[in-house]
XYZ file of C-alpha atoms in Angstrom:
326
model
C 156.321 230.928 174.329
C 155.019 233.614 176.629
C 153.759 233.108 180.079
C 153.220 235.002 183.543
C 155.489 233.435 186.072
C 155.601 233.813 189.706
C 159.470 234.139 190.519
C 158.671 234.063 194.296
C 155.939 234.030 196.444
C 155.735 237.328 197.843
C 152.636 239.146 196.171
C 151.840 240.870 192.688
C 155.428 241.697 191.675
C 156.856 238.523 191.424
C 154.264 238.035 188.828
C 156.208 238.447 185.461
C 156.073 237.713 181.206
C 158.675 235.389 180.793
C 159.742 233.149 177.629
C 160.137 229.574 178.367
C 160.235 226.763 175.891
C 156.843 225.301 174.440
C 155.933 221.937 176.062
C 156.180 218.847 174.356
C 153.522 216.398 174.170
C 154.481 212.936 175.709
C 152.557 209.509 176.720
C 148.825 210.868 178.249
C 149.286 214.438 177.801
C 147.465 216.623 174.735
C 148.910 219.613 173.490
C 146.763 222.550 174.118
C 146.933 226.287 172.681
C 145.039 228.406 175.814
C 142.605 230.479 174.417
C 141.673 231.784 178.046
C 142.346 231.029 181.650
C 140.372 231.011 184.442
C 141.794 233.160 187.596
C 141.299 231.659 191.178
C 141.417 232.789 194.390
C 143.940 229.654 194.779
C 146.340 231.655 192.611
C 146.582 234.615 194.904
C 147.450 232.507 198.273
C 149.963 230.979 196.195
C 151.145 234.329 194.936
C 150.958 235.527 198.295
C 152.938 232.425 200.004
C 150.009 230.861 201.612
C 150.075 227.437 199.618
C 153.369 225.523 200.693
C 153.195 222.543 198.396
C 153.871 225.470 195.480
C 157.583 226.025 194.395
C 158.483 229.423 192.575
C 159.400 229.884 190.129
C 156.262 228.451 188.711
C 153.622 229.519 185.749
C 149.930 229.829 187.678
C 146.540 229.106 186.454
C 144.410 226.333 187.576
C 141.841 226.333 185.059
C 141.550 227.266 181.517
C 140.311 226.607 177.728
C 141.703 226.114 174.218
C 142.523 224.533 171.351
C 143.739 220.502 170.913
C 146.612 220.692 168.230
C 148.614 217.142 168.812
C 148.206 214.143 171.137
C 144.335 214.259 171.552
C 144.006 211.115 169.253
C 139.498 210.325 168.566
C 138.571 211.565 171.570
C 139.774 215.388 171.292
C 140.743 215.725 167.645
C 143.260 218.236 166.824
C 141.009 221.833 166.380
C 138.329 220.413 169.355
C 137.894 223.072 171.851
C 138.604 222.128 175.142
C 138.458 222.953 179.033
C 140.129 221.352 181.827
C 141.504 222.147 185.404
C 144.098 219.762 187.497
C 147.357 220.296 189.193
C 148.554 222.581 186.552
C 149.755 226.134 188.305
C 150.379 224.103 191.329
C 152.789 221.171 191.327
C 153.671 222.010 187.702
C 153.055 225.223 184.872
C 149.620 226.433 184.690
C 147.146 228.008 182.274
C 148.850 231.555 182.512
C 150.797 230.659 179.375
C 150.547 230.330 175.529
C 150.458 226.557 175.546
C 149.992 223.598 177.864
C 150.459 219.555 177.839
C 147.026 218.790 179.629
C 146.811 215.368 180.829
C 143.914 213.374 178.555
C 141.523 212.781 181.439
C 141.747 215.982 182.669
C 140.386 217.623 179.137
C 135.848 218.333 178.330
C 134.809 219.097 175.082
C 133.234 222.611 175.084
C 129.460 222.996 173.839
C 129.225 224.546 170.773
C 127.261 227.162 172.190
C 129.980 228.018 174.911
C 132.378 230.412 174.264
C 135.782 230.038 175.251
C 136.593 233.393 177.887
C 133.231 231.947 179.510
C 134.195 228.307 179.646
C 137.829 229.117 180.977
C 135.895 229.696 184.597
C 133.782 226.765 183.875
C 136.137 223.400 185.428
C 136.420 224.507 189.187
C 133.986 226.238 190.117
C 131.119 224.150 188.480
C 133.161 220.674 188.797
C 133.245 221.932 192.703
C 129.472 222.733 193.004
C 128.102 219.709 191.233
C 130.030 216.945 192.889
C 129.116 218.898 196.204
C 126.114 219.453 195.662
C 125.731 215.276 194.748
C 127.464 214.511 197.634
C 125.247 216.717 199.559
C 122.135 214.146 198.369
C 120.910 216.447 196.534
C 117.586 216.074 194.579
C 114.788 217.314 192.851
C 112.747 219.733 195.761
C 115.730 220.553 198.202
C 116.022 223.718 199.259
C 120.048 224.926 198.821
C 121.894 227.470 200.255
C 125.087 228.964 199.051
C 126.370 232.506 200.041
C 127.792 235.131 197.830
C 126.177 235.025 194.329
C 129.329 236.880 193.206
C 131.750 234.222 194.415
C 132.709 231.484 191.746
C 131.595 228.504 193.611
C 128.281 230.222 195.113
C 127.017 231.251 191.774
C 128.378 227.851 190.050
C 125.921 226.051 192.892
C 123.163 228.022 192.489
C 123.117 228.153 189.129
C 123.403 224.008 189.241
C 120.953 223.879 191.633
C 118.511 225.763 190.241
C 118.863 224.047 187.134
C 118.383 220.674 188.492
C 114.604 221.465 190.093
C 115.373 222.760 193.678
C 112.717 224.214 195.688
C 114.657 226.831 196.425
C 118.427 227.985 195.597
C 119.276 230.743 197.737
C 122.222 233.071 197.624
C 123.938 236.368 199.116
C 125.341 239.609 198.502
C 126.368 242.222 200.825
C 125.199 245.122 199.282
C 121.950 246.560 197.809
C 123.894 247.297 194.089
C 125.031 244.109 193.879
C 121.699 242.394 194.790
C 119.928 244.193 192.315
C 122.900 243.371 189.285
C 121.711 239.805 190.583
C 118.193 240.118 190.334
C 118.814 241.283 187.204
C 120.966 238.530 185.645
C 117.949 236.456 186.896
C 118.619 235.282 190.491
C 115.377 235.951 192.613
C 116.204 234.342 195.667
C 119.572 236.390 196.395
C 119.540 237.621 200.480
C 120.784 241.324 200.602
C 122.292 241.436 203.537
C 123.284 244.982 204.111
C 118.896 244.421 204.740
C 118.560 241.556 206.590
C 120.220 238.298 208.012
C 121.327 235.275 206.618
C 119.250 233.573 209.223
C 116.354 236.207 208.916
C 116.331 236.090 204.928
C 116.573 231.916 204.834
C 113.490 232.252 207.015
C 111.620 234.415 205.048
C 112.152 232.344 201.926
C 111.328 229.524 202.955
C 108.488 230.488 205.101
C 110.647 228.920 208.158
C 111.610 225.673 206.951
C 115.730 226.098 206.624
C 118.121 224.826 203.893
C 118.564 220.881 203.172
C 121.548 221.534 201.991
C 124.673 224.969 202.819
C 127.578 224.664 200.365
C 129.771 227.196 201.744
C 132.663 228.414 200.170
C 133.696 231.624 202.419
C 133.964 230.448 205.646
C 134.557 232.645 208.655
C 131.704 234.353 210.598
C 129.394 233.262 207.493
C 130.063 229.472 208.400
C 128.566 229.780 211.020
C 125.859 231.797 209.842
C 124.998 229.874 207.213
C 124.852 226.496 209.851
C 122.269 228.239 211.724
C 120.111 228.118 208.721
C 119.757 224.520 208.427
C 116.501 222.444 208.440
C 116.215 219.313 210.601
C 118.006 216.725 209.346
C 120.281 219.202 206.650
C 124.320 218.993 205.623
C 126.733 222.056 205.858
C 129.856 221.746 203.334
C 132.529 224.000 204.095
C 135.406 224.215 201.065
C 136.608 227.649 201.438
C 137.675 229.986 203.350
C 137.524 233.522 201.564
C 136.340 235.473 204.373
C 138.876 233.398 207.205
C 140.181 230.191 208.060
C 138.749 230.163 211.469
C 134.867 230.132 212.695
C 133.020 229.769 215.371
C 129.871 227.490 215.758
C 126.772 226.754 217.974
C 126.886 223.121 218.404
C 123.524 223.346 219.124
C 122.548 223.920 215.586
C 124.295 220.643 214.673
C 123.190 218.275 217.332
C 119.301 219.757 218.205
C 119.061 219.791 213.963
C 120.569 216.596 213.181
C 122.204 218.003 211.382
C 126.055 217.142 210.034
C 128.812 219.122 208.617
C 131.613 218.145 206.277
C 134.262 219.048 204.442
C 134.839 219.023 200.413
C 138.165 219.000 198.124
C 138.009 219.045 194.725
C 141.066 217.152 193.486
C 140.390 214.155 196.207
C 137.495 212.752 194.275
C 137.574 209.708 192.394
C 137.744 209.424 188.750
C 134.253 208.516 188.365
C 133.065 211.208 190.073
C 134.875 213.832 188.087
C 133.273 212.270 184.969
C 129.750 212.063 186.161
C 129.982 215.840 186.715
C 131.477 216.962 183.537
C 128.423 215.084 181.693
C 125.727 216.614 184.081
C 127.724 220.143 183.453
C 128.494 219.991 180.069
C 124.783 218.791 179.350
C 123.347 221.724 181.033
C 125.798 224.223 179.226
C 124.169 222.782 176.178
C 120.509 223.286 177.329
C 121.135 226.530 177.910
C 119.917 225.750 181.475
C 123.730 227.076 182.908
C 124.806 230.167 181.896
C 128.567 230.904 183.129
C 128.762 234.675 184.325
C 132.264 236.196 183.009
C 132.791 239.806 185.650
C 135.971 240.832 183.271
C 138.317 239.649 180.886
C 142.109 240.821 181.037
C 145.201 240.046 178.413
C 148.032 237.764 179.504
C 150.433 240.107 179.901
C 148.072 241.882 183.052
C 147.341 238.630 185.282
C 148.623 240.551 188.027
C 146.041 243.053 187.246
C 143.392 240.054 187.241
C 144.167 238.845 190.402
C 143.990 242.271 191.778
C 140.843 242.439 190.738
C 139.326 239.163 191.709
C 140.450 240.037 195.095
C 140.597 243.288 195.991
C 137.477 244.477 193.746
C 134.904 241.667 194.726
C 133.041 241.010 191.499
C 129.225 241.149 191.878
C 128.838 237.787 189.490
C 131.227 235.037 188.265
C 135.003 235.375 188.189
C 137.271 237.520 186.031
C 139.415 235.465 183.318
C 142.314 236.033 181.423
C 142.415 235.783 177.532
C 145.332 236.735 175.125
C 142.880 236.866 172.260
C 141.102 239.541 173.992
């Protein structure tokens, strides 16, 4: 079968179509033709040698969706369409490829009404934002904050939140194109801020009060930003680091607020938790309520390309995917 494998870890070159042998299904694992897979940020640091627990050469591609042909037994019947992330483009071949043995409890049903380019960006982004945003305490009348609109997690947490009866679910962009293409797609509370400040445009939106709740996925100088934003008693999550691994705080924010700070890892939570958040997600996929934002769709053999442009471009809205049936 065909797949894009990273022979080393030393940027976009080392990204090349290969033929390796098609998996074989064994004890736990369902055999899955990939319609489409997600791209990452994760992929590029471990294209670009940032990620140490990666060994080249390795297929990437965290995320993806297809097609259950053997080993899905009632559950996922052979011909169910499916989408799943896990270690897969990590500690073992990933979703840039023709075919992959998912493990069983990794695997969701897609909604009918779901296609399968947009659902291939669905599992870590929107598993991310949900079980972040639950273990933020969110509920019903909480006002969230998560910057850039165009990044996969801060659109897949807005989106969420708004769908789950915030009071407000506030977002940014750093230009004045990009926060119109989001007022457009329907996001009205989206801070421009080549206009104002984070701090400035959280005040004006919520008439002074703050955010409950900051799920930050970019990290550098917008951490700390984004902290100064909260209301008394509100939570900062930090679980990326897009703009820089290092930040710097005012400690005041945290201790006159009481306020707390923590951090957030996606493949650390418990089995339960994974499968309360596919049901809330896959639920409001259904409704309608969740609409997943696809910025560009490339074939297999130009993941390189894809990656490029995840990075280097900046999307305005959701996160580019890779299809070979495209």
């Amino acid at each position: 079968m065909r797949a894009m494998r990273a022979e080393a870890f030393s940027g976009y070159k080392d990204l090349k179509l290969v033929d390796i042998p098609k998996p074989a299904v064994s004890h736990g694992r369902v055999l899955v033709r990939i319609t489409a897979a997600g791209v990452t940020p994760l992929e590029h640091t471990i294209l670009s040698g940032g990620y140490l627990r990666a060994k080249a050469p390795l297929v990437l591609g965290g995320e993806g969706a297809g097609v259950v042909e053997e080993g899905g037994g009632t559950a996922f019947p052979v011909g169910s369409r499916v989408m799943f992330t896990g270690p897969y483009g990590v500690s073992e071949n990933g979703t840039y490829s023709e075919w992959l043995a998912v493990r069983n409890e990794n695997l969701c049903l897609i909604p009918e009404n779901i296609g399968d380019v947009s659902a291939a960006g669905v599992p870590v982004a929107y598993l991310t934002a949900q079980m972040a945003l639950g273990l933020a305490g969110f509920a019903k009348g909480k006002t969230v904050l998560s910057p850039a609109i165009g990044g996969s997690v801060g659109n897949a947490v807005t989106q969420l939140a708004r769908a789950q009866g915030p009071k407000h679910a506030i977002s940014t962009t750093t230009n004045h194109a990009k926060a119109q293409q989001a007022r457009y797609l329907g996001f009205d509370e989206v801070i421009d801020l080549s206009e104002e400040k984070l701090s400035d445009g959280v005040r004006r939106i919520t008439k002074g009060y703050g955010a409950d709740i900051v799920i930050d996925a970019i990290g550098g100088e917008v951490l700390g930003e984004a902290l100064s934003t909260l209301a008394s008693g509100g939570s900062l999550t930090t679980l990326g680091y897009s703009a820089g691994r290092k930040a710097t705080i005012d400690v005041t924010d945290l201790i006159w607020k009481r306020a707390s700070m923590k951090s957030f890892s996606l493949f650390a939570q418990p089995a339960e938790a994974w499968g309360t958040a596919w049901s809330v997600i896959f639920s409001l996929l259904h409704s309608g309520a969740v609409k997943p934002i696809v910025a560009k769709t490339f074939p297999l053999a130009e993941a390189a390309d894809a990656l490029r442009y995840l990075v280097e471009a900046a999307p305005s809205a959701g996160s580019s995917s890779q299809s070979d049936s495209l």
